[in-house]
Coordinates of C-alpha atoms in Angstrom, one line a residue:
M1042 CA -46.9 -17.5 -28.7
A1043 CA -46.0 -21.0 -27.7
P1044 CA -44.6 -23.8 -29.9
A1045 CA -46.5 -25.5 -32.2
T1046 CA -46.9 -29.3 -31.3
F1047 CA -46.9 -32.8 -33.1
V1048 CA -49.6 -34.0 -31.3
E1049 CA -49.5 -37.9 -31.5
N1050 CA -51.5 -41.2 -30.7
P1051 CA -51.7 -41.7 -27.2
T1052 CA -51.1 -45.1 -27.6
E1053 CA -47.7 -44.9 -29.2
T1054 CA -46.7 -42.2 -27.0
P1055 CA -43.8 -43.2 -24.5
P1056 CA -44.5 -42.4 -21.4
Q1057 CA -44.7 -38.8 -19.9
V1058 CA -45.1 -37.7 -23.5
S1059 CA -47.7 -36.4 -24.5
K1060 CA -46.9 -33.8 -27.2
R1061 CA -43.7 -33.3 -28.9
V1062 CA -41.8 -29.8 -29.7
T1063 CA -40.0 -29.4 -32.7
V1064 CA -36.1 -29.8 -31.3
Q1065 CA -35.3 -26.2 -32.7
A1066 CA -38.3 -24.8 -30.7
L1067 CA -37.0 -27.2 -28.0
V1068 CA -33.4 -25.7 -27.8
E1069 CA -35.2 -22.3 -27.8
S1070 CA -37.1 -22.3 -24.5
P1071 CA -36.0 -20.2 -22.0
G1072 CA -33.7 -21.7 -19.4
L1073 CA -33.1 -25.4 -21.2
A1074 CA -30.4 -26.9 -19.7
S1075 CA -30.8 -30.6 -20.1
I1076 CA -32.7 -33.0 -22.0
P1077 CA -35.8 -34.3 -22.2
S1078 CA -35.8 -38.1 -20.8
N1079 CA -37.5 -39.0 -24.4
Y1080 CA -34.9 -37.7 -25.7
S1081 CA -32.3 -39.6 -24.0
Y1082 CA -30.4 -42.3 -25.9
S1083 CA -29.4 -45.7 -24.8
S1084 CA -26.5 -47.3 -26.6
N1085 CA -26.0 -50.4 -28.4
P1086 CA -23.2 -52.5 -26.5
N1087 CA -22.1 -52.4 -30.2
E1088 CA -22.1 -48.7 -30.7
S1089 CA -18.4 -48.1 -29.8
A1090 CA -17.7 -44.2 -29.4
A1091 CA -15.9 -43.2 -32.7
S1092 CA -11.8 -42.5 -33.4
N1093 CA -10.8 -39.8 -35.3
P1094 CA -8.6 -41.2 -38.7
D1095 CA -5.2 -40.3 -39.7
E1096 CA -5.6 -37.9 -43.0
D1097 CA -5.4 -40.5 -45.4
T1098 CA -7.7 -43.0 -43.9
F1099 CA -11.1 -42.6 -46.5
P1100 CA -11.1 -43.2 -49.7
I1101 CA -11.4 -40.0 -51.6
I1102 CA -12.3 -40.0 -55.6
D1103 CA -11.8 -37.4 -58.3
F1104 CA -14.8 -36.8 -60.4
S1105 CA -12.6 -34.9 -63.2
L1106 CA -10.6 -38.5 -63.6
L1107 CA -13.7 -40.2 -64.0
T1108 CA -14.7 -38.3 -67.0
S1109 CA -11.5 -37.8 -68.6
A1110 CA -11.0 -38.9 -72.1
D1111 CA -7.3 -40.1 -71.1
P1112 CA -8.7 -44.2 -71.0
H1113 CA -5.8 -45.0 -68.5
Q1114 CA -6.8 -42.3 -65.8
R1115 CA -10.3 -43.4 -66.4
S1116 CA -9.3 -46.9 -66.4
K1117 CA -7.5 -46.0 -62.6
I1118 CA -10.2 -44.4 -61.1
I1119 CA -12.5 -46.8 -62.1
Q1120 CA -10.5 -49.2 -59.7
D1121 CA -10.0 -47.2 -56.9
L1122 CA -13.9 -46.4 -57.4
D1123 CA -14.7 -50.4 -56.9
R1124 CA -12.0 -50.6 -54.2
A1125 CA -13.9 -48.0 -52.4
C1126 CA -17.0 -49.3 -52.8
R1127 CA -16.2 -53.0 -51.8
E1128 CA -13.6 -52.1 -48.9
W1129 CA -15.3 -48.9 -47.7
G1130 CA -19.0 -48.3 -49.1
F1131 CA -17.9 -44.9 -48.7
F1132 CA -15.4 -42.2 -49.9
M1133 CA -15.0 -38.6 -50.4
L1134 CA -15.9 -37.1 -54.1
V1135 CA -13.7 -34.3 -55.6
N1136 CA -13.1 -32.0 -58.2
H1137 CA -17.1 -32.9 -59.1
G1138 CA -17.9 -30.0 -61.0
V1139 CA -20.8 -28.3 -58.1
S1140 CA -20.0 -25.5 -57.8
K1141 CA -19.0 -24.0 -54.3
S1142 CA -21.2 -20.9 -54.4
L1143 CA -23.7 -23.6 -55.5
M1144 CA -23.3 -26.0 -52.6
K1145 CA -23.5 -22.8 -50.1
E1146 CA -26.1 -21.1 -51.6
V1147 CA -28.2 -24.6 -50.8
L1148 CA -27.1 -25.0 -47.5
E1149 CA -28.2 -21.1 -47.0
G1150 CA -31.7 -21.7 -47.8
C1151 CA -31.6 -24.8 -45.8
N1152 CA -30.5 -22.7 -42.6
E1153 CA -33.4 -19.9 -44.3
F1154 CA -36.3 -22.4 -43.8
F1155 CA -35.6 -24.0 -40.5
N1156 CA -35.7 -20.3 -39.1
L1157 CA -39.0 -19.6 -40.9
P1158 CA -42.0 -18.9 -38.7
M1159 CA -43.1 -22.1 -36.8
E1160 CA -46.5 -21.7 -38.7
E1161 CA -44.9 -21.6 -42.3
K1162 CA -42.6 -24.8 -41.4
M1163 CA -46.2 -26.2 -40.3
E1164 CA -47.8 -26.0 -43.6
F1165 CA -45.7 -28.6 -44.3
E1166 CA -45.9 -31.2 -41.5
G1167 CA -47.2 -34.6 -42.2
K1168 CA -46.8 -37.9 -41.2
D1169 CA -47.2 -40.1 -44.7
I1170 CA -44.0 -40.9 -46.0
W1171 CA -45.5 -40.1 -49.5
K1172 CA -46.1 -36.4 -48.7
P1173 CA -44.0 -34.8 -51.9
I1174 CA -43.1 -32.1 -49.0
R1175 CA -42.6 -32.8 -45.2
F1176 CA -41.3 -30.9 -42.7
G1177 CA -41.0 -32.8 -39.2
T1178 CA -38.8 -33.7 -36.2
G1179 CA -37.1 -37.3 -35.8
I1180 CA -39.1 -39.4 -37.6
D1181 CA -42.7 -41.9 -36.3
V1182 CA -42.9 -42.2 -33.2
K1183 CA -44.1 -45.7 -34.0
V1184 CA -40.4 -47.0 -34.9
E1185 CA -39.0 -44.2 -32.0
K1186 CA -38.2 -45.9 -28.7
F1187 CA -36.4 -42.3 -28.2
F1188 CA -37.0 -39.0 -30.2
F1189 CA -33.9 -37.9 -32.2
W1190 CA -32.4 -34.9 -31.8
R1191 CA -33.1 -33.1 -35.3
D1192 CA -35.4 -31.8 -37.5
F1193 CA -35.9 -32.5 -41.1
L1194 CA -37.1 -31.1 -44.6
K1195 CA -38.2 -33.8 -47.2
C1196 CA -39.1 -33.7 -50.3
Y1197 CA -39.4 -35.8 -53.3
V1198 CA -37.6 -33.9 -56.3
H1199 CA -37.2 -36.8 -59.1
P1200 CA -39.2 -37.5 -61.4
Q1201 CA -41.5 -34.8 -60.8
F1202 CA -39.4 -31.5 -58.2
N1203 CA -41.8 -30.8 -55.0
F1204 CA -40.0 -28.3 -52.6
P1205 CA -41.6 -25.7 -50.3
N1206 CA -42.5 -22.2 -52.2
K1207 CA -40.6 -20.2 -48.9
P1208 CA -38.1 -18.8 -47.9
K1209 CA -38.0 -16.7 -51.4
G1210 CA -35.7 -18.0 -54.1
F1211 CA -34.6 -21.4 -52.0
S1212 CA -36.5 -23.8 -54.4
E1213 CA -34.6 -22.3 -57.8
V1214 CA -31.3 -23.1 -55.3
A1215 CA -32.8 -26.8 -54.7
E1216 CA -34.5 -27.4 -58.0
E1217 CA -30.7 -26.5 -59.5
Y1218 CA -28.9 -28.6 -56.9
S1219 CA -31.2 -31.5 -57.3
K1220 CA -30.2 -31.4 -61.3
R1221 CA -26.1 -30.9 -60.6
T1222 CA -26.2 -33.5 -57.7
R1223 CA -28.2 -36.7 -59.9
E1224 CA -25.9 -35.6 -62.8
V1225 CA -22.9 -36.6 -60.9
I1226 CA -24.5 -39.4 -59.4
K1227 CA -25.3 -41.1 -62.5
E1228 CA -21.3 -40.4 -63.7
L1229 CA -20.5 -42.2 -60.6
L1230 CA -22.8 -44.7 -61.4
K1231 CA -21.8 -45.3 -65.0
G1232 CA -18.1 -45.7 -63.2
V1233 CA -19.6 -48.6 -61.0
S1234 CA -21.5 -50.1 -63.8
E1235 CA -17.7 -50.7 -65.6
S1236 CA -16.6 -51.3 -62.0
L1237 CA -18.9 -54.7 -61.8
G1238 CA -18.0 -55.6 -65.4
F1239 CA -20.8 -53.9 -67.4
E1240 CA -21.4 -51.6 -70.2
E1241 CA -21.5 -48.1 -68.3
S1242 CA -24.8 -47.5 -68.9
Y1243 CA -26.0 -50.7 -67.2
I1244 CA -27.7 -49.7 -64.1
E1245 CA -29.1 -46.4 -65.7
K1246 CA -31.2 -48.6 -68.0
S1247 CA -31.3 -51.5 -65.9
M1248 CA -32.7 -49.2 -62.4
N1249 CA -35.0 -47.3 -64.8
L1250 CA -32.8 -44.3 -63.8
D1251 CA -34.4 -41.5 -66.1
S1252 CA -37.8 -42.1 -63.6
G1253 CA -35.7 -42.4 -60.8
S1254 CA -36.4 -41.5 -57.2
Q1255 CA -34.6 -38.9 -55.9
I1256 CA -34.8 -37.5 -52.4
F1257 CA -33.6 -33.8 -51.0
A1258 CA -33.3 -34.6 -47.1
A1259 CA -32.1 -31.5 -44.9
N1260 CA -31.7 -32.2 -41.5
L1261 CA -31.3 -29.7 -38.9
Y1262 CA -29.4 -31.1 -35.3
P1263 CA -29.3 -27.3 -33.6
V1264 CA -26.9 -27.3 -30.1
C1265 CA -28.2 -29.8 -27.2
P1266 CA -27.2 -29.5 -24.1
Q1267 CA -26.4 -33.3 -23.0
P1268 CA -24.9 -34.2 -26.8
E1269 CA -23.2 -37.4 -24.6
I1270 CA -26.9 -38.4 -24.0
A1271 CA -28.7 -37.2 -27.5
M1272 CA -28.3 -38.6 -30.7
G1273 CA -29.1 -37.0 -33.9
I1274 CA -30.1 -40.1 -36.1
P1275 CA -28.9 -43.4 -34.7
A1276 CA -27.0 -46.4 -36.9
H1277 CA -28.6 -46.7 -40.0
T1278 CA -28.3 -47.5 -43.8
D1279 CA -29.7 -46.2 -47.0
H1280 CA -32.1 -47.2 -49.6
G1281 CA -31.1 -46.6 -53.0
L1282 CA -28.6 -46.8 -55.1
L1283 CA -25.6 -44.1 -54.0
T1284 CA -25.9 -41.0 -51.2
L1285 CA -24.4 -37.6 -51.4
L1286 CA -24.3 -35.6 -48.6
I1287 CA -22.7 -32.0 -47.4
E1288 CA -22.5 -30.3 -44.2
N1289 CA -22.2 -27.1 -42.8
D1290 CA -18.2 -27.7 -41.5
I1291 CA -19.6 -28.5 -38.0
G1292 CA -18.9 -32.1 -38.5
G1293 CA -21.1 -35.4 -36.7
L1294 CA -21.3 -38.0 -39.4
Q1295 CA -19.8 -41.2 -38.2
I1296 CA -19.2 -44.0 -40.1
Q1297 CA -18.6 -47.9 -39.2
H1298 CA -16.0 -49.7 -41.0
N1299 CA -14.9 -53.0 -40.2
G1300 CA -16.5 -53.1 -36.8
E1301 CA -15.0 -49.8 -35.9
W1302 CA -16.6 -45.9 -36.0
F1303 CA -14.9 -43.3 -37.3
N1304 CA -15.7 -39.0 -37.2
V1305 CA -15.5 -37.7 -40.7
H1306 CA -13.9 -34.7 -41.5
P1307 CA -15.0 -33.2 -45.2
L1308 CA -12.4 -31.7 -47.4
P1309 CA -13.5 -28.5 -48.6
N1310 CA -16.2 -28.3 -51.1
S1311 CA -16.3 -32.3 -51.4
F1312 CA -19.4 -34.4 -51.5
L1313 CA -19.5 -37.3 -48.9
V1314 CA -20.9 -40.2 -50.9
N1315 CA -21.9 -44.1 -49.6
T1316 CA -23.5 -46.5 -51.1
G1317 CA -27.1 -47.6 -50.5
D1318 CA -29.4 -51.0 -49.8
H1319 CA -29.6 -51.0 -53.6
L1320 CA -26.4 -51.1 -54.9
E1321 CA -25.5 -53.6 -52.5
I1322 CA -28.8 -56.1 -53.7
L1323 CA -28.0 -55.2 -57.1
S1324 CA -24.0 -56.4 -56.9
N1325 CA -25.6 -59.3 -55.3
G1326 CA -23.3 -58.4 -52.0
R1327 CA -19.9 -57.1 -53.5
Y1328 CA -20.4 -53.8 -52.5
K1329 CA -21.9 -53.0 -48.9
S1330 CA -24.3 -50.4 -47.7
I1331 CA -22.5 -48.4 -45.2
K1332 CA -23.6 -48.3 -41.4
H1333 CA -23.9 -44.8 -40.4
R1334 CA -24.7 -41.9 -38.2
A1335 CA -25.2 -38.1 -36.8
V1336 CA -24.3 -37.4 -33.3
V1337 CA -25.0 -34.0 -32.0
N1338 CA -22.8 -31.3 -29.7
N1339 CA -23.1 -28.6 -27.4
K1340 CA -21.2 -25.8 -29.3
A1341 CA -23.1 -25.5 -33.1
T1342 CA -25.8 -25.9 -34.8
R1343 CA -25.0 -28.3 -37.6
I1344 CA -27.1 -28.8 -41.0
S1345 CA -26.5 -31.4 -43.7
I1346 CA -28.3 -32.1 -46.8
A1347 CA -28.3 -35.7 -48.0
V1348 CA -29.7 -36.6 -51.6
P1349 CA -30.0 -40.2 -52.7
L1350 CA -30.5 -41.6 -55.2
G1351 CA -33.3 -44.7 -56.6
P1352 CA -34.6 -46.8 -58.9
S1353 CA -38.0 -45.8 -60.2
L1354 CA -41.2 -46.9 -57.1
D1355 CA -42.0 -49.7 -59.9
K1356 CA -38.3 -51.3 -60.0
V1357 CA -38.5 -54.8 -58.8
V1358 CA -34.4 -54.6 -57.5
S1359 CA -32.8 -58.2 -57.5
P1360 CA -29.3 -59.3 -57.5
A1361 CA -28.2 -58.4 -61.9
P1362 CA -28.8 -61.8 -63.5
E1363 CA -24.9 -61.8 -64.7
L1364 CA -23.6 -62.0 -61.2
I1365 CA -25.4 -65.1 -60.3
G1366 CA -23.9 -68.4 -60.5
G1367 CA -21.5 -68.5 -63.9
E1368 CA -17.9 -68.7 -63.3
T1369 CA -18.5 -67.3 -60.0
G1370 CA -21.1 -69.5 -58.7
R1371 CA -22.7 -67.5 -56.5
P1372 CA -26.4 -68.1 -55.7
A1373 CA -28.8 -64.8 -55.3
A1374 CA -27.8 -63.1 -52.1
Y1375 CA -31.4 -61.2 -52.0
L1376 CA -35.0 -61.9 -53.0
P1377 CA -36.5 -59.1 -55.4
M1378 CA -39.0 -56.3 -54.2
T1379 CA -40.1 -53.4 -55.8
Y1380 CA -38.7 -50.2 -54.5
K1381 CA -41.4 -49.0 -53.5
D1382 CA -42.1 -51.2 -51.1
Y1383 CA -38.9 -51.7 -49.4
M1384 CA -39.0 -47.6 -49.1
E1385 CA -42.6 -48.1 -47.2
R1386 CA -41.0 -51.0 -44.7
Q1387 CA -37.4 -49.2 -44.1
L1388 CA -38.9 -46.0 -43.3
E1389 CA -41.8 -47.7 -41.4
G1390 CA -38.9 -48.8 -39.4
I1391 CA -38.2 -52.2 -40.8
P1392 CA -34.9 -53.3 -41.1
C1393 CA -35.9 -54.0 -44.7
L1394 CA -32.6 -55.3 -45.8
D1395 CA -32.0 -58.3 -43.3
H1396 CA -35.5 -58.8 -44.8
V1397 CA -34.5 -59.5 -48.5
R1398 CA -31.2 -61.1 -47.6
I1399 CA -31.1 -64.7 -48.5
P1400 CA -29.2 -67.2 -45.4
V1401 CA -26.1 -68.4 -46.4
A1402 CA -26.8 -72.3 -46.2

């Protein structure tokens, strides 16, 4: 059977391309020795190659100390959390309480989903960014100048849980994983609230997290015959407050720090955590949304799962009033915008953080 295709509007399709297959179907086609020209990525001159950092380069946050009853331990880890969010916008989270078996099960479930017959996955195909369950490849051609070397599954899992009903048992595992990661993020945000000088429930209440938007985003990066000219996902920042990410030990995440790119090699059973655009906005620029990208390789298929948590969709997000003026004398550095409007613009390819950032006079 011929692989299923995504048929695009011819006026929006790059030259020489009238239809596109999933990357997985492309890789499974016989005799693939090079990538099609529309997958070739011309890097920005500012996007230099990444280097491997020393073992102690990245911040590490011990979640068990954040939830400790010892006030001295908690105070110390909140200072570490503040430093990680301020200087890096990224940290590895250890001792988080989410079982290794659950993390393994959810990765295996993603692998089984991507290996379903094409016609079963295509039941969830669609371009509407608000579709509760969406399977696709790359992102919408309207915002791509080339195709990304990845297939994806995106599901809105809070405040309502939406998920494919196949493969068997995957939905139940993903629901438990979504619940546990949401609990971890909300606990982290208590520490972040305190690091900003607020009481611990400030962000949870002000961002309406009881009805906050949580996404389960699984990415498949198949083996690529020419990884040096392809890209899984180019440099970008995430919407939302915090994103938790796990992967299947293949590697491929790169983060930018002080203008340099670094390869990330996760600690065993850790979460990779990055600050999002809306934590930057809420903190009035104290914390920066980290720029990151995903590269591909020619040896093994990578799977990653990103779980961003953001405000409720109708929440107007702007800098916290307490962080404007006063002793700091700092004016508001960002314009207010609802989370839904922000997501729509960003997912349609508009650099939204630049759009709401107020230029310094």
